[in-house]
GROMACS .gro file of C-alpha atoms in nm:
model
  298
    1MET     CA    1   8.556  11.257   7.761
    2THR     CA    2   8.545  11.635   7.752
    3GLU     CA    3   8.585  11.894   8.024
    4ALA     CA    4   8.246  12.004   8.161
    5CYS     CA    5   8.352  12.260   8.422
    6LYS     CA    6   8.670  12.422   8.540
    7PHE     CA    7   8.717  12.597   8.874
    8ASP     CA    8   9.040  12.786   8.939
    9LEU     CA    9   9.073  12.816   9.317
   10GLU     CA   10   9.423  12.969   9.290
   11SER     CA   11   9.559  12.744   9.565
   12ARG     CA   12   9.659  12.383   9.616
   13ILE     CA   13   9.355  12.156   9.668
   14TYR     CA   14   9.383  11.878   9.927
   15CYS     CA   15   9.031  11.732   9.921
   16HIS     CA   16   8.701  11.780   9.739
   17ARG     CA   17   8.362  11.615   9.791
   18MET     CA   18   8.011  11.612   9.643
   19SER     CA   19   7.702  11.559   9.859
   20PRO     CA   20   7.575  11.197   9.860
   21THR     CA   21   7.214  11.317   9.895
   22GLY     CA   22   7.189  11.468   9.546
   23ALA     CA   23   6.998  11.766   9.687
   24HIS     CA   24   7.237  12.010   9.522
   25ALA     CA   25   7.528  12.016   9.279
   26LEU     CA   26   7.786  12.177   9.505
   27ILE     CA   27   8.146  12.062   9.531
   28ALA     CA   28   8.322  12.150   9.857
   29ALA     CA   29   8.700  12.189   9.828
   30ALA     CA   30   8.955  12.212  10.109
   31ASN     CA   31   9.272  12.391  10.005
   32GLU     CA   32   9.581  12.552  10.149
   33SER     CA   33   9.398  12.882  10.202
   34ALA     CA   34   9.184  12.962  10.505
   35TYR     CA   35   8.866  12.933  10.296
   36VAL     CA   36   8.668  12.623  10.202
   37ARG     CA   37   8.532  12.688   9.854
   38LEU     CA   38   8.191  12.575   9.726
   39CYS     CA   39   8.164  12.534   9.350
   40ASP     CA   40   7.830  12.489   9.169
   41LEU     CA   41   7.828  12.242   8.881
   42ARG     CA   42   7.497  12.378   8.754
   43THR     CA   43   7.626  12.730   8.701
   44ALA     CA   44   7.994  12.636   8.652
   45SER     CA   45   8.095  12.905   8.899
   46ALA     CA   46   8.221  12.939   9.255
   47ALA     CA   47   7.908  12.974   9.466
   48GLN     CA   48   8.054  13.086   9.800
   49GLN     CA   49   8.344  13.049  10.038
   50ILE     CA   50   8.359  12.972  10.409
   51PHE     CA   51   8.631  13.111  10.633
   52ALA     CA   52   8.698  12.782  10.809
   53HIS     CA   53   9.061  12.731  10.914
   54GLN     CA   54   9.323  13.001  10.956
   55SER     CA   55   9.604  12.753  10.887
   56GLY     CA   56   9.432  12.609  10.580
   57GLY     CA   57   9.182  12.329  10.520
   58THR     CA   58   9.281  11.965  10.475
   59VAL     CA   59   8.958  11.765  10.439
   60VAL     CA   60   8.582  11.808  10.387
   61ALA     CA   61   8.280  11.574  10.413
   62TRP     CA   62   7.907  11.615  10.353
   63SER     CA   63   7.647  11.473  10.589
   64PRO     CA   64   7.443  11.190  10.431
   65HIS     CA   65   7.144  11.292  10.647
   66GLN     CA   66   7.133  11.670  10.613
   67PRO     CA   67   7.221  11.792  10.263
   68TYR     CA   68   7.339  12.136  10.373
   69MET     CA   69   7.561  12.021  10.661
   70LEU     CA   70   7.933  12.022  10.584
   71ALA     CA   71   8.218  11.906  10.807
   72THR     CA   72   8.565  12.055  10.762
   73GLY     CA   73   8.903  11.965  10.904
   74GLY     CA   74   9.208  12.185  10.907
   75ALA     CA   75   9.582  12.192  10.951
   76ASP     CA   76   9.512  12.337  11.295
   77GLY     CA   77   9.359  12.006  11.408
   78ALA     CA   78   9.009  12.157  11.428
   79LEU     CA   79   8.697  11.970  11.316
   80LYS     CA   80   8.397  12.196  11.248
   81LEU     CA   81   8.036  12.154  11.135
   82TRP     CA   82   7.868  12.409  10.909
   83ASP     CA   83   7.530  12.482  10.757
   84ILE     CA   84   7.633  12.621  10.419
   85ARG     CA   85   7.317  12.833  10.412
   86GLN     CA   86   7.468  13.022  10.708
   87SER     CA   87   7.832  13.050  10.613
   88SER     CA   88   7.898  13.332  10.859
   89ALA     CA   89   7.860  13.107  11.164
   90CYS     CA   90   7.998  12.768  11.261
   91LEU     CA   91   7.731  12.532  11.393
   92ALA     CA   92   7.961  12.328  11.618
   93VAL     CA   93   8.326  12.251  11.690
   94CYS     CA   94   8.444  11.904  11.795
   95THR     CA   95   8.663  11.932  12.104
   96ARG     CA   96   8.816  11.679  12.342
   97PRO     CA   97   8.931  11.704  12.704
   98LEU     CA   98   9.282  11.841  12.737
   99SER     CA   99   9.542  11.586  12.839
  100PRO     CA  100   9.609  11.611  13.216
  101SER     CA  101   9.982  11.614  13.148
  102LEU     CA  102   9.947  11.940  12.959
  103GLY     CA  103   9.743  12.110  13.230
  104ALA     CA  104   9.481  12.383  13.196
  105ARG     CA  105   9.498  12.737  13.323
  106ASN     CA  106   9.121  12.771  13.352
  107GLU     CA  107   8.795  12.604  13.249
  108THR     CA  108   8.813  12.753  12.900
  109ASP     CA  109   9.153  12.594  12.843
  110SER     CA  110   9.033  12.249  12.951
  111MET     CA  111   8.924  12.152  12.596
  112ALA     CA  112   9.151  12.092  12.300
  113ALA     CA  113   9.108  12.064  11.924
  114ALA     CA  114   8.986  11.739  11.771
  115HIS     CA  115   9.340  11.634  11.675
  116ILE     CA  116   9.701  11.729  11.735
  117GLY     CA  117   9.815  11.832  11.391
  118PRO     CA  118   9.621  11.823  11.062
  119VAL     CA  119   9.292  11.636  11.032
  120LYS     CA  120   9.334  11.364  10.768
  121SER     CA  121   8.985  11.218  10.723
  122ILE     CA  122   8.620  11.268  10.819
  123LEU     CA  123   8.353  10.998  10.781
  124PHE     CA  124   7.981  11.032  10.852
  125SER     CA  125   7.792  10.721  10.958
  126ARG     CA  126   7.503  10.654  10.719
  127SER     CA  127   7.285  10.479  10.977
  128THR     CA  128   7.370  10.652  11.308
  129ASP     CA  129   7.455  10.998  11.438
  130LEU     CA  130   7.828  10.923  11.460
  131ILE     CA  131   8.119  11.100  11.293
  132ALA     CA  132   8.465  10.943  11.267
  133SER     CA  133   8.782  11.145  11.219
  134SER     CA  134   9.152  11.068  11.201
  135GLY     CA  135   9.456  11.288  11.210
  136SER     CA  136   9.831  11.306  11.175
  137ASP     CA  137   9.848  11.228  11.548
  138LYS     CA  138   9.776  10.865  11.442
  139CYS     CA  139   9.454  10.862  11.638
  140ALA     CA  140   9.095  10.801  11.530
  141ARG     CA  141   8.814  10.962  11.728
  142ILE     CA  142   8.442  10.888  11.719
  143TRP     CA  143   8.203  11.177  11.783
  144GLN     CA  144   7.836  11.145  11.872
  145THR     CA  145   7.594  11.423  11.779
  146ASP     CA  146   7.236  11.494  11.880
  147ALA     CA  147   6.927  11.436  11.664
  148ALA     CA  148   6.998  11.757  11.475
  149GLY     CA  149   7.354  11.653  11.402
  150LEU     CA  150   7.495  11.909  11.645
  151SER     CA  151   7.656  11.918  11.993
  152PRO     CA  152   7.929  11.665  11.904
  153ALA     CA  153   8.076  11.481  12.204
  154LEU     CA  154   8.378  11.252  12.205
  155LEU     CA  155   8.252  10.893  12.229
  156SER     CA  156   8.574  10.695  12.190
  157GLU     CA  157   8.926  10.710  12.053
  158PHE     CA  158   9.188  10.458  11.950
  159PRO     CA  159   9.530  10.460  11.779
  160VAL     CA  160   9.555  10.386  11.407
  161GLY     CA  161   9.847  10.291  11.188
  162ALA     CA  162  10.021  10.054  11.432
  163LYS     CA  163  10.053   9.680  11.379
  164GLY     CA  164   9.717   9.508  11.349
  165GLN     CA  165   9.592   9.320  11.654
  166THR     CA  166   9.241   9.190  11.723
  167ASP     CA  167   9.068   9.161  12.057
  168SER     CA  168   9.068   8.808  12.198
  169ASN     CA  169   8.689   8.771  12.172
  170SER     CA  170   8.677   8.859  11.803
  171ASP     CA  171   8.521   8.606  11.565
  172THR     CA  172   8.461   8.830  11.263
  173ARG     CA  173   8.657   8.704  10.962
  174MET     CA  174   8.713   8.812  10.603
  175SER     CA  175   8.944   8.672  10.340
  176ALA     CA  176   9.090   8.785  10.010
  177VAL     CA  177   8.884   8.623   9.735
  178ASN     CA  178   9.041   8.789   9.433
  179VAL     CA  179   9.342   8.996   9.335
  180ILE     CA  180   9.394   9.239   9.048
  181ARG     CA  181   9.760   9.277   8.963
  182GLY     CA  182   9.898   9.605   8.835
  183ALA     CA  183  10.224   9.783   8.779
  184GLY     CA  184  10.361  10.098   8.931
  185ASP     CA  185  10.631  10.251   9.145
  186GLY     CA  186  10.460  10.176   9.477
  187ILE     CA  187  10.426  10.540   9.581
  188GLY     CA  188  10.158  10.579   9.849
  189THR     CA  189   9.964  10.873   9.990
  190THR     CA  190   9.758  10.941  10.299
  191VAL     CA  191   9.489  10.672  10.317
  192GLU     CA  192   9.132  10.761  10.412
  193PRO     CA  193   8.963  10.492  10.622
  194SER     CA  194   8.663  10.313  10.474
  195LEU     CA  195   8.328  10.276  10.652
  196THR     CA  196   8.082   9.994  10.592
  197SER     CA  197   7.714  10.069  10.536
  198SER     CA  198   7.487   9.891  10.783
  199ASP     CA  199   7.180  10.063  10.641
  200ASP     CA  200   7.184   9.842  10.330
  201GLY     CA  201   7.136   9.528  10.539
  202THR     CA  202   7.465   9.359  10.451
  203VAL     CA  203   7.628   9.415  10.790
  204LYS     CA  204   7.477   9.435  11.137
  205SER     CA  205   7.701   9.716  11.265
  206GLU     CA  206   7.930   9.968  11.102
  207ILE     CA  207   8.297   9.877  11.078
  208MET     CA  208   8.572  10.128  11.005
  209PHE     CA  209   8.867   9.981  10.815
  210TYR     CA  210   9.208  10.150  10.826
  211PRO     CA  211   9.561  10.045  10.719
  212ASN     CA  212   9.844   9.959  10.958
  213SER     CA  213  10.218  10.009  10.927
  214ASP     CA  214  10.279   9.637  10.873
  215GLY     CA  215  10.060   9.615  10.559
  216THR     CA  216   9.757   9.476  10.741
  217ILE     CA  217   9.409   9.632  10.758
  218SER     CA  218   9.221   9.662  11.088
  219GLY     CA  219   8.842   9.671  11.122
  220VAL     CA  220   8.701   9.853  11.425
  221GLU     CA  221   8.338   9.845  11.535
  222LEU     CA  222   8.236  10.209  11.517
  223MET     CA  223   8.011  10.222  11.822
  224THR     CA  224   8.236  10.036  12.066
  225GLY     CA  225   8.584  10.096  11.926
  226GLU     CA  226   8.653   9.720  11.942
  227CYS     CA  227   8.893   9.578  11.684
  228VAL     CA  228   8.703   9.286  11.533
  229VAL     CA  229   8.919   9.183  11.237
  230VAL     CA  230   9.273   9.220  11.099
  231LEU     CA  231   9.315   9.147  10.728
  232LYS     CA  232   9.651   9.014  10.610
  233GLY     CA  233   9.723   8.993  10.239
  234HIS     CA  234   9.936   9.278  10.108
  235PHE     CA  235  10.314   9.247  10.091
  236ALA     CA  236  10.367   9.623  10.129
  237SER     CA  237  10.185   9.926  10.270
  238VAL     CA  238   9.816   9.979  10.184
  239SER     CA  239   9.751  10.294   9.983
  240CYS     CA  240   9.369  10.300   9.939
  241LEU     CA  241   9.049  10.143  10.073
  242ALA     CA  242   8.689  10.132   9.948
  243TRP     CA  243   8.377   9.952  10.072
  244ARG     CA  244   8.128   9.824   9.811
  245ALA     CA  245   7.787   9.884   9.961
  246GLY     CA  246   7.530   9.610   9.912
  247HIS     CA  247   7.789   9.344   9.829
  248MET     CA  248   7.977   9.306  10.158
  249GLU     CA  249   8.311   9.358   9.984
  250LEU     CA  250   8.615   9.565  10.077
  251TYR     CA  251   8.866   9.669   9.811
  252SER     CA  252   9.224   9.754   9.905
  253GLY     CA  253   9.515   9.874   9.695
  254GLY     CA  254   9.876   9.852   9.802
  255ALA     CA  255  10.230   9.954   9.721
  256ASP     CA  256  10.278   9.590   9.612
  257ASN     CA  257  10.083   9.689   9.297
  258ASN     CA  258   9.789   9.463   9.387
  259ILE     CA  259   9.421   9.530   9.447
  260LEU     CA  260   9.266   9.280   9.687
  261ILE     CA  261   8.893   9.212   9.714
  262TRP     CA  262   8.789   9.101  10.063
  263SER     CA  263   8.468   8.926  10.164
  264PRO     CA  264   8.351   8.686  10.437
  265PRO     CA  265   8.465   8.324  10.392
  266ALA     CA  266   8.269   8.116  10.145
  267THR     CA  267   8.013   7.884  10.299
  268GLU     CA  268   8.018   7.616  10.028
  269ASN     CA  269   8.171   7.277  10.106
  270MET     CA  270   8.525   7.241   9.973
  271SER     CA  271   8.790   6.976  10.003
  272ASP     CA  272   9.117   7.061  10.175
  273ARG     CA  273   9.287   7.075   9.836
  274GLN     CA  274   9.026   7.319   9.697
  275ALA     CA  275   9.053   7.540  10.005
  276ALA     CA  276   9.433   7.547   9.974
  277ALA     CA  277   9.407   7.634   9.604
  278ARG     CA  278   9.174   7.924   9.678
  279MET     CA  279   9.401   8.048   9.955
  280ASP     CA  280   9.709   8.043   9.731
  281SER     CA  281   9.544   8.162   9.409
  282TRP     CA  282   9.659   8.520   9.459
  283SER     CA  283  10.005   8.440   9.596
  284ASP     CA  284  10.304   8.574   9.405
  285ASN     CA  285  10.582   8.355   9.540
  286ASP     CA  286  10.803   8.277   9.245
  287ASP     CA  287  11.044   8.084   9.467
  288ASP     CA  288  10.778   7.822   9.538
  289ASP     CA  289  10.720   7.777   9.166
  290ASP     CA  290  11.092   7.730   9.110
  291ASP     CA  291  11.109   7.472   9.387
  292ASP     CA  292  10.821   7.279   9.230
  293ASP     CA  293  10.999   7.278   8.896
  294ASP     CA  294  11.315   7.144   9.060
  295ASP     CA  295  11.117   6.866   9.226
  296ASP     CA  296  10.967   6.768   8.892
  297ASP     CA  297  11.310   6.753   8.733
  298ARG     CA  298  11.433   6.520   9.004
   0.00000   0.00000   0.00000
């Protein structure tokens, strides 16, 4: 492969995204400067810059519904919506009620930024008017916008990154059906949650998957905030997640050097021995193998 374009933004880049609509060839890049840069692949030049976050940008995301709407998150905890055709003005800012324990001097001070600390991820729902964000405050927040994608209001919030625990009424299940083994040093980075796509007909409602501190993966129903599934399979922390639209599969990579492929349980009839073989087919317990060998010797 050869280099097609090169953009020197002269600052450290934390996140870059292309629009999923294909309406333009712009790449939005969040970097350590106060400006979000827009680079045009067609002209191989920097198209424009948006003064977005005084403390620097951390994440960007394009709307799948409106090709010129861009969401940005910053180190200041702010989450903003922009129309890139009007870079001089911010369309909307996501704010939440100030915690009562902190108090407010007046009505203006009663609202706080989207997150305490840097915004880590932004996800647009492909089938609804919801936006999901997460931050270094270990909290995920769901924002609901109007028909135009504006006037965001806080719909729900829940902690992320703790040990996985499902609600008692949950009956949604997925299992690891395959594993791809790799090698590496197990170094992880900030993990962006993965959002299912209900508009392709494979799932009835959108589920946001995110990793927990104990190596599990939780799935939360986006509209209600209800935890409907906890996936257990990795032996170390999860470092990346990706949903395969149209196939009802979730891919996860971990510091255990494995990539797991998750899908709903198979519906075919299997004997107990076949089911046990499928369950253990990705296990990496060398001690069990050694014990079996000892039994054979005896």
